[in-house]
Short mmCIF file of C-alpha atoms in Angstrom, two decimals:
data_model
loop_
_atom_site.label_atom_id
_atom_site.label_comp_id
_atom_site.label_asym_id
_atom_site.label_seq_id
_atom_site.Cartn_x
_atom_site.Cartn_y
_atom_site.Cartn_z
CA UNK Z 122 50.80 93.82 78.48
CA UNK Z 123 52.24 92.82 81.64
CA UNK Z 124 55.52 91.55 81.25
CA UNK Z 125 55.97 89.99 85.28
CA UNK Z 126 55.83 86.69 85.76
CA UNK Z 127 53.13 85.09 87.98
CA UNK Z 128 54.94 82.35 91.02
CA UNK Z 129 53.16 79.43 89.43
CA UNK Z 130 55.03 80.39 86.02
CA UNK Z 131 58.15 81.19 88.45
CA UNK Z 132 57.79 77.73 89.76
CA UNK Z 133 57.68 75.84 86.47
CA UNK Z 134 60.75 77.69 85.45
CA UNK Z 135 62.46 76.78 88.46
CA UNK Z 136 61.08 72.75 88.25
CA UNK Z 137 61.99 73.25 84.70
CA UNK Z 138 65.65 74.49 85.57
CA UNK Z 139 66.24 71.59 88.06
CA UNK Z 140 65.68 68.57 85.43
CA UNK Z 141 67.33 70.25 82.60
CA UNK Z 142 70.66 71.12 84.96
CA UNK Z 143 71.69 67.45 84.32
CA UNK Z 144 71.31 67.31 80.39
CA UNK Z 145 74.44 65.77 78.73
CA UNK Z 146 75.24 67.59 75.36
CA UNK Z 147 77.49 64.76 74.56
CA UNK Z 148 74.53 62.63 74.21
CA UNK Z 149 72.76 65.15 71.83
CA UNK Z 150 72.77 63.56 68.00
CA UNK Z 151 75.50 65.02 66.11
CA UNK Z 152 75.02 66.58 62.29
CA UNK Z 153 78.22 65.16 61.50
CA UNK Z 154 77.52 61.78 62.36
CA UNK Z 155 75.88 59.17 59.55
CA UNK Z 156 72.29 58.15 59.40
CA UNK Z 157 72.66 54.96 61.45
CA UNK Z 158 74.35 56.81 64.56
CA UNK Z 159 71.24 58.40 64.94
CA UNK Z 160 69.19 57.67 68.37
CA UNK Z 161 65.53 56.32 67.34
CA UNK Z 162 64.08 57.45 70.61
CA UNK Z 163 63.83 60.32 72.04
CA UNK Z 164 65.24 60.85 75.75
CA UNK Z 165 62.74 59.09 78.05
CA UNK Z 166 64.70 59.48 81.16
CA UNK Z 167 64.49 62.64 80.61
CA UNK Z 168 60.94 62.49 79.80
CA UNK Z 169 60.13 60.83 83.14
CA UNK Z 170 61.81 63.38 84.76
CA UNK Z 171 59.43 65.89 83.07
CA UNK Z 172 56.64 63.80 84.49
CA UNK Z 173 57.89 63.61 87.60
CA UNK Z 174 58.00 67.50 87.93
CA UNK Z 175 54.37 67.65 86.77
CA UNK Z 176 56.17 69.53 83.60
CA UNK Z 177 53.88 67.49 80.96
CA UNK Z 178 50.92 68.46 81.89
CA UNK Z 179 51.47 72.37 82.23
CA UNK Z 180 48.38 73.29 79.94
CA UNK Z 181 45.43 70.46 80.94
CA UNK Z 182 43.41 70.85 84.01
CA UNK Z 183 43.08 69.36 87.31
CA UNK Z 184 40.69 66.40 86.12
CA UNK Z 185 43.98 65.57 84.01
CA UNK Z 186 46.38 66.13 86.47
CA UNK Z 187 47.67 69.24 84.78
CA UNK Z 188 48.28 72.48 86.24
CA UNK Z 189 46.28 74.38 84.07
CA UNK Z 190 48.87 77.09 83.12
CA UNK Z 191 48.81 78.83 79.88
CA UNK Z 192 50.76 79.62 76.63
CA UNK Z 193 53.47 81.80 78.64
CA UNK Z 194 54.71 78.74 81.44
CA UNK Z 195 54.96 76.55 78.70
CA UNK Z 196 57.60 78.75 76.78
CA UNK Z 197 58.94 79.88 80.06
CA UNK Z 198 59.81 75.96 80.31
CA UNK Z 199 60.77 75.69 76.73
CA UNK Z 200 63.24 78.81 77.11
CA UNK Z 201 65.10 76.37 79.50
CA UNK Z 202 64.61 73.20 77.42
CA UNK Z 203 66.48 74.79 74.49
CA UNK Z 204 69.48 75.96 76.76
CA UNK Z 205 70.62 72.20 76.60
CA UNK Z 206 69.29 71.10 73.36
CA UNK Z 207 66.90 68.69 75.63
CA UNK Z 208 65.68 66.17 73.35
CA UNK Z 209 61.92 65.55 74.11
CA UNK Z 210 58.99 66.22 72.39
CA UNK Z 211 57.59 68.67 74.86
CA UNK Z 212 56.66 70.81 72.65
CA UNK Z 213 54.32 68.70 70.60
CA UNK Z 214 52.64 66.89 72.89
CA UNK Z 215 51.56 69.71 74.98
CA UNK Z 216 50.23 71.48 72.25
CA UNK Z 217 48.62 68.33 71.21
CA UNK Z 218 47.38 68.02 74.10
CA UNK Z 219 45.71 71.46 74.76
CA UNK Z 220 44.37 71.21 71.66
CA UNK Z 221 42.48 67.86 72.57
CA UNK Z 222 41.40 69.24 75.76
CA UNK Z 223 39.79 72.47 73.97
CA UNK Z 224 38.51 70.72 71.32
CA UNK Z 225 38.14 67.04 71.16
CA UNK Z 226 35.70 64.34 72.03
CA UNK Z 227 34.89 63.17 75.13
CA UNK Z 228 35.62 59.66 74.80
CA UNK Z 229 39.29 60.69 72.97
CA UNK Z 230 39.88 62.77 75.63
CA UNK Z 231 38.88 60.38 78.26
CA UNK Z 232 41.44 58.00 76.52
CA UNK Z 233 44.06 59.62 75.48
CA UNK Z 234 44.53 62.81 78.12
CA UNK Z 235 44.99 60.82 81.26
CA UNK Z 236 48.47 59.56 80.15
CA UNK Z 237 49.69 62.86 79.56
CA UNK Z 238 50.84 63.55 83.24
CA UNK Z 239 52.85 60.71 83.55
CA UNK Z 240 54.21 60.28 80.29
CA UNK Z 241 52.71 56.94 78.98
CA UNK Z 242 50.93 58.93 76.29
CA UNK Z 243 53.31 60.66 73.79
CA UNK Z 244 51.63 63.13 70.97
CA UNK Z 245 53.04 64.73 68.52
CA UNK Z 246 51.63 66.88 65.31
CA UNK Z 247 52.70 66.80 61.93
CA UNK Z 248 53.06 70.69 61.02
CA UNK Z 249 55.21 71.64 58.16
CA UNK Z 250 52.97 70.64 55.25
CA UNK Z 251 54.94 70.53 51.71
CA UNK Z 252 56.48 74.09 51.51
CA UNK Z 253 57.16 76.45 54.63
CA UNK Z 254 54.86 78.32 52.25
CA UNK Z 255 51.98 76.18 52.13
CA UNK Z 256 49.51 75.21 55.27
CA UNK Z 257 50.11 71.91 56.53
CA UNK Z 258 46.65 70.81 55.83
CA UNK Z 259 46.48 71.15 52.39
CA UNK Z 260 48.94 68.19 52.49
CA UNK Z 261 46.08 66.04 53.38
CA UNK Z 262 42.65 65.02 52.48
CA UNK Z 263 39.63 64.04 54.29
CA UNK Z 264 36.27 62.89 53.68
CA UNK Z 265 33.62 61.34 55.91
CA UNK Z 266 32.74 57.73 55.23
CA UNK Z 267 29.96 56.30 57.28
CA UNK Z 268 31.44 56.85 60.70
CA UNK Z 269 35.13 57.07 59.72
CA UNK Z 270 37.08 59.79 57.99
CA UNK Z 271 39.47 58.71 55.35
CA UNK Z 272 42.56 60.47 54.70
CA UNK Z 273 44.84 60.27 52.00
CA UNK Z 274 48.39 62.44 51.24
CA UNK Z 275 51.69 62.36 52.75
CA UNK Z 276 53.08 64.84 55.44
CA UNK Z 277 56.78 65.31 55.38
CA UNK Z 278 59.51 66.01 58.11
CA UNK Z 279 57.59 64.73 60.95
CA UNK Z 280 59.35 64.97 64.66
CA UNK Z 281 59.01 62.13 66.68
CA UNK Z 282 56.41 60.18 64.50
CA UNK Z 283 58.05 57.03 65.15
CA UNK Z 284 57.83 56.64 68.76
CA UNK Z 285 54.48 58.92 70.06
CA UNK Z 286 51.55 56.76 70.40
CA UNK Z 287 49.43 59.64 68.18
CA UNK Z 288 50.25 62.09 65.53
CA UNK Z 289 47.84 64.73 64.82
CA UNK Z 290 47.60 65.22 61.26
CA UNK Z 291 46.08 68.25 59.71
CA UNK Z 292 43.59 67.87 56.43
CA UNK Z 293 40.97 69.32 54.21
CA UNK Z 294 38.25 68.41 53.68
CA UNK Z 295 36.21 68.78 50.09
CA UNK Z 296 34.79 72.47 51.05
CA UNK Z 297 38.04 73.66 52.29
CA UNK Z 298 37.61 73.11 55.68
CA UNK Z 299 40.67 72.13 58.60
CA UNK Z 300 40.29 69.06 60.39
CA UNK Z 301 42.82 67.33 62.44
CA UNK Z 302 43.07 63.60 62.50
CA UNK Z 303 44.32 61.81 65.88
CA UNK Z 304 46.45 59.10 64.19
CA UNK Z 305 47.83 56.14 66.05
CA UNK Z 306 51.20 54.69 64.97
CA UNK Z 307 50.31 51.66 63.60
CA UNK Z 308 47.12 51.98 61.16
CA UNK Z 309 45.69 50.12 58.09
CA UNK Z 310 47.39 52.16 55.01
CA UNK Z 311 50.20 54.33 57.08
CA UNK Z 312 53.65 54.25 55.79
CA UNK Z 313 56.31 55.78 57.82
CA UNK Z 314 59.50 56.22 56.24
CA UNK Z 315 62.77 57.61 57.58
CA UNK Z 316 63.78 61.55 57.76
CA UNK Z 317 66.36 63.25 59.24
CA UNK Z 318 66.47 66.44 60.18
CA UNK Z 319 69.05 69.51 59.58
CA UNK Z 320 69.44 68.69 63.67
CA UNK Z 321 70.32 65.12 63.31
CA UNK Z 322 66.99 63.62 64.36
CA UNK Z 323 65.33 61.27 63.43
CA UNK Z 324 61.98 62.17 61.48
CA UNK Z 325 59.60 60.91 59.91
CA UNK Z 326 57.23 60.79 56.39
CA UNK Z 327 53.53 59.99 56.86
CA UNK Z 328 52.41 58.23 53.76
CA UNK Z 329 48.61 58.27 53.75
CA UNK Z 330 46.68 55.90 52.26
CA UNK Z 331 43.19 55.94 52.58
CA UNK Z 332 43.63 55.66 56.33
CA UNK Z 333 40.39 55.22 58.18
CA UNK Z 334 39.98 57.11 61.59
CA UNK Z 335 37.06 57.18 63.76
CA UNK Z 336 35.02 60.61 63.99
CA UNK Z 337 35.59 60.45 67.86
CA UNK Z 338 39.47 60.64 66.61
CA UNK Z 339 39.06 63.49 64.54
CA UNK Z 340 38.77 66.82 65.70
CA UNK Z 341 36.56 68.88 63.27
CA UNK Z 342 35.83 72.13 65.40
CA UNK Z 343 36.50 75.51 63.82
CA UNK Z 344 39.62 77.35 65.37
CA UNK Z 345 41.22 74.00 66.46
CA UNK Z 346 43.90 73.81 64.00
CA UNK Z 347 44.75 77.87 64.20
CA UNK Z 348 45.14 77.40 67.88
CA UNK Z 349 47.38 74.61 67.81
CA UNK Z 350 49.14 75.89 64.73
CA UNK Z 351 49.63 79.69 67.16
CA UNK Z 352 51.11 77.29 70.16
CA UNK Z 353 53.39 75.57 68.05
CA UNK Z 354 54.85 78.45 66.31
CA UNK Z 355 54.68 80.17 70.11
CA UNK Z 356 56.48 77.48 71.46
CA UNK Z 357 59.02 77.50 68.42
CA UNK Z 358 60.03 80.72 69.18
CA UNK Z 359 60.59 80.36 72.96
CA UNK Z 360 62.88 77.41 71.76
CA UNK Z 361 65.01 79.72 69.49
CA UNK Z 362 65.20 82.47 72.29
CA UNK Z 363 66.79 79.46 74.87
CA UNK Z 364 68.82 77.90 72.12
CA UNK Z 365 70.41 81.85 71.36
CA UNK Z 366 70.67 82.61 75.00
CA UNK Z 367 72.68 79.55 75.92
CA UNK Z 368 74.97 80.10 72.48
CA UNK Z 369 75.71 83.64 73.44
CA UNK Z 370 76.45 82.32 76.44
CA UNK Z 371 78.59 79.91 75.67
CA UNK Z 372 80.43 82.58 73.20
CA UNK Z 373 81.20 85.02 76.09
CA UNK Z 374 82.72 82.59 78.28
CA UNK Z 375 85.25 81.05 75.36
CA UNK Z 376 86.14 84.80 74.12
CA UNK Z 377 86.74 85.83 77.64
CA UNK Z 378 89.30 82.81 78.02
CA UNK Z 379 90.49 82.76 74.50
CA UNK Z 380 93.79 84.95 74.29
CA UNK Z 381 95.77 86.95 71.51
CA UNK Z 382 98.22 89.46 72.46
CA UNK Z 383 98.20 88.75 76.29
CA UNK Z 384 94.49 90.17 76.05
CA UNK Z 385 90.77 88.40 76.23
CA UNK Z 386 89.61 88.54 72.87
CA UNK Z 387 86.40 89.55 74.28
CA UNK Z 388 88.24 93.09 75.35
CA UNK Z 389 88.63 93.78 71.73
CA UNK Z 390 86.33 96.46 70.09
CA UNK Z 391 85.44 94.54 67.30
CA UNK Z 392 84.19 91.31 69.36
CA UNK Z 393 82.50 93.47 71.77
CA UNK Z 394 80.59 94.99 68.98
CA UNK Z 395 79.34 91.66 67.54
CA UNK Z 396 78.00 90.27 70.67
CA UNK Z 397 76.04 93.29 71.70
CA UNK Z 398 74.24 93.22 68.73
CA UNK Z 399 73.57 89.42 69.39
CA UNK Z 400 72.34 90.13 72.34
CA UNK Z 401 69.79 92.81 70.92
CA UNK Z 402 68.81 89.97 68.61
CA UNK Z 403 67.83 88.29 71.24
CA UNK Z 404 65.80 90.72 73.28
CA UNK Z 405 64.00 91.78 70.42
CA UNK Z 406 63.23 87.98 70.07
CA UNK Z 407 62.24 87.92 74.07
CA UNK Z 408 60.32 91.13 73.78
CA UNK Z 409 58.19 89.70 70.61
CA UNK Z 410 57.84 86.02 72.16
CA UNK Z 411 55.91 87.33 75.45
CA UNK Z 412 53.93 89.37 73.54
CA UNK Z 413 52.99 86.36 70.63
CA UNK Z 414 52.56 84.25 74.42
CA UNK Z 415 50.12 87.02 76.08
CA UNK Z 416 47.81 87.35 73.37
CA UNK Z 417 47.19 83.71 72.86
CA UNK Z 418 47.22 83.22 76.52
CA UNK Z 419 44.35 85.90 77.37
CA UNK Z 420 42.85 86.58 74.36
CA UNK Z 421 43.84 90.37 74.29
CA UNK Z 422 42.20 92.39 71.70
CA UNK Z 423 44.84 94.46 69.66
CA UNK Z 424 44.56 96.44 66.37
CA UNK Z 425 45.66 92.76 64.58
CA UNK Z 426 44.90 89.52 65.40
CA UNK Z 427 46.89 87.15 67.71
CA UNK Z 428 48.20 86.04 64.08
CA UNK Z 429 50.23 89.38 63.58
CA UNK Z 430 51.92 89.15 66.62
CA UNK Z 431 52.98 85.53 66.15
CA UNK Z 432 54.08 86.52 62.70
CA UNK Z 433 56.22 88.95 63.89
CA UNK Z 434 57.72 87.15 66.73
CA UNK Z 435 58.62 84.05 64.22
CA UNK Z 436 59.98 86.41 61.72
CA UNK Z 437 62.85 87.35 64.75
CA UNK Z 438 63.08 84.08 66.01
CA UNK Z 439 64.07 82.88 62.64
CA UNK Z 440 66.38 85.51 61.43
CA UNK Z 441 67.86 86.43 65.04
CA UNK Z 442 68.86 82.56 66.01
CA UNK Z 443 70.20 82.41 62.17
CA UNK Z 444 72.31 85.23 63.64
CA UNK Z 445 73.69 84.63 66.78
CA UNK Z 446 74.64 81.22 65.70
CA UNK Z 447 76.46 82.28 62.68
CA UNK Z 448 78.25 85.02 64.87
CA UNK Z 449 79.34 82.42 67.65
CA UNK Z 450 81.01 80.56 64.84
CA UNK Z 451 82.53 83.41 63.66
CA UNK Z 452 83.98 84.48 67.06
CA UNK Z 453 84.75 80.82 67.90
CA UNK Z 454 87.24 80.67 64.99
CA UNK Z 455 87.99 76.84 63.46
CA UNK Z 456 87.36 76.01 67.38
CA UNK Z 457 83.50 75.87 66.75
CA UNK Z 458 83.54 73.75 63.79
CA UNK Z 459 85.21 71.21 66.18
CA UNK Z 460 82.44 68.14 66.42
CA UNK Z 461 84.18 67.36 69.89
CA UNK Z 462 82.79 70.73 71.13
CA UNK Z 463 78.95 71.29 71.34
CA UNK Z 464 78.46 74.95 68.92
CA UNK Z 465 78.40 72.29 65.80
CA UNK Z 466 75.06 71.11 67.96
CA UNK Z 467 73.33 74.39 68.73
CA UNK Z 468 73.76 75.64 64.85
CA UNK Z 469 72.01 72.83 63.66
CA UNK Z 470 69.48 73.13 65.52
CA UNK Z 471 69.23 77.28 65.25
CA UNK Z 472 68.75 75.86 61.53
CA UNK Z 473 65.86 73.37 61.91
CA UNK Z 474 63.86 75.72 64.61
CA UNK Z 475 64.40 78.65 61.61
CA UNK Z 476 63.31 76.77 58.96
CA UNK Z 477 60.03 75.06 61.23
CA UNK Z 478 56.89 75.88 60.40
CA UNK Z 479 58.03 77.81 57.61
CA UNK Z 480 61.22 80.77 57.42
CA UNK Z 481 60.42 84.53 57.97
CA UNK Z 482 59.86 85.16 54.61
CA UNK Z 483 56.43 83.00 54.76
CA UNK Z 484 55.25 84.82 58.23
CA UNK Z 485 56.31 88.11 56.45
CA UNK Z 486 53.49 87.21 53.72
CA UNK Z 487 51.25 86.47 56.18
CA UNK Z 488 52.02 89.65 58.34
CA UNK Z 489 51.97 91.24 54.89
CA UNK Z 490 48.43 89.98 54.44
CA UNK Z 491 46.91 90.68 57.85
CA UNK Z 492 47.98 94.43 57.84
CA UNK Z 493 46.53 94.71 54.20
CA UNK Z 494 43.64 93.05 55.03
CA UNK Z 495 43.26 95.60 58.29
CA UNK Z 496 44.41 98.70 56.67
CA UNK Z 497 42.33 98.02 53.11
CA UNK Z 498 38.71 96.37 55.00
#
């Protein structure tokens, strides 16, 4: 693989870097804080920034105003996104949005993708299922009725569910088959009850009750939910990797200030030690992100599928963000459990990014199933 950058991916990181400069942690939803304190909308200034820097549309194509980048400017932009703990659903509704390009309808696509650009349209997916063990679509059942598909279950931990005008919701169908539902926020027989995350966001449980969609609404290609299912765990790890990099960050500049014995404790031997290996966490994490990001982006053959190399890329992002977050307490002493100071923040958050779309122990069974699947066929 080719690990350069090309300049449009240079350019979105440097768009991306200019909006996110003027992120106030402070106004990040604390752990600590109750329930109620809790913002129920995302940050739409900041979204319309995003907009504004033609960041929303990275992955659609001209006729949507998009820039029709692929798998690696969107992480590249997610990398920075993380850094400040920005609180949009960028993630999602790119994905979302991909997805719907690749394989929707026309007449959902003519409705729904031309808001993307600007931000009026807001998407987000509903990915965990019941278990970070179990596929999200087995959470949910469909079957066709005349002209409508009717789904029934519940999905649980839902980001932004509340405020995007869609959530696509993954289901099976009576043969075992993946279809995913483009559900509005209001509907006949939807429930949505109140979440919150390990992060201190507000989520959200879909309650599903015989909820009728229209079959231009659902998308029932094969390889649609896989693809979006790759991006989103893609995109998870590029979030971990910023979110580490910024902590690590952070870490060196408060042990370089923080003194004991008239020295920087980041002179000592034993701090030294812990950081470095931190910061081989993380480029083991970059290293396996780009190459999760290439494969999906070009479709290179390997000796596994694009699966493996996602699997294995999760797996660090998981455990390596559990880690540098744990060490950054450690080094900031009873300093970082301080809620006036932002580390409380970033920990949370390494927690809900390793526990998304299942820990490393449920990519290790898939990884563990690929290579015997390869190695035994």
């Amino acid at each position: 693989m080719d690990f350069d950058f090309t300049e449009e991916q240079q350019a979105a990181v440097e768009a991306a870097k200019a909006v996110f400069a003027g992120v106030d942690l402070d106004a990040v939803p604390s752990p600590a804080l109750t329930p109620g304190a809790v913002a129920d909308d995302f940050d739409r200034a900041l979204w319309a920034k995003l907009a504004e820097s033609d960041l929303l549309s990275l992955l659609l194509a001209e006729e949507y105003d998009g820039a029709g980048l692929d798998a690696i400017a969107l992480c590249l932009v997610l990398r920075e996104s993380a850094k400040v703990l920005a609180r949009v659903p960028l993630l999602e509704s790119s994905a979302a949005a991909k997805t719907l390009q690749a394989y929707g309808s026309s007449e959902a696509k003519a409705r729904i993708l031309p808001g993307i650009a600007d931000g009026s349209t807001v998407l987000t997916v509903a990915a965990n299922g019941r278990t970070g063990h179990d596929s999200a679509e087995l959470a949910v059942s469909a079957r066709l009725d005349a002209d409508d598909w009717v789904l029934d279950g519940v999905q649980t931990g839902v980001p932004w569910a509340h405020t995007a005008d869609y959530t696509v919701v993954p289901a099976h169908t009576a043969e075992g088959r993946a279809v995913l539902a483009l559900v509005p926020g209001v509907r006949e027989g939807l429930t949505l009850t109140d979440q919150f995350s390990t992060s201190g966001e507000r989520y959200a449980e879909l309650r599903l009750d015989s909820v009728r969609i229209p079959a231009t609404d659902v998308i029932d290609a094969d390889g649609a939910w896989e693809s979006l299912h790759q991006l989103l765990a893609t995109g998870i790890c590029a979030l971990a990797l910023g979110l580490g990099e910024g902590v690590l960050r952070m870490t060196g500049e408060y042990t370089s200030k923080r003194e004991q014995f008239g020295y920087p404790v980041a002179t000592f031997q034993a701090v030294a030690m812990q950081a470095a290996d931190r910061y081989i966490d993380l480029r083991a994490m970059e290293v396996t992100l780009w190459q999760a990001a290439w494969r999906i982006s070009t479709g290179a053959g390997g000796a596994l599928p694009a699966a493996g190399d996602i699997a294995v890329a999760k797996i660090w992002a998981s455990e390596g963000v559990r880690r540098v977050v744990q060490t950054a307490q450690h080094l900031h002493g009873g300093f970082g459990a301080d809620t006036d100071y932002p580390l409380h923040r970033y920990h949370a958050w390494a927690k809900q990014l390793e526990l998304s779309l299942g820990p490393a122990a449920a990519h290790e069974e898939v990884l563990g199933d690929l290579l015997a699947t390869h190695t035994l066929g």
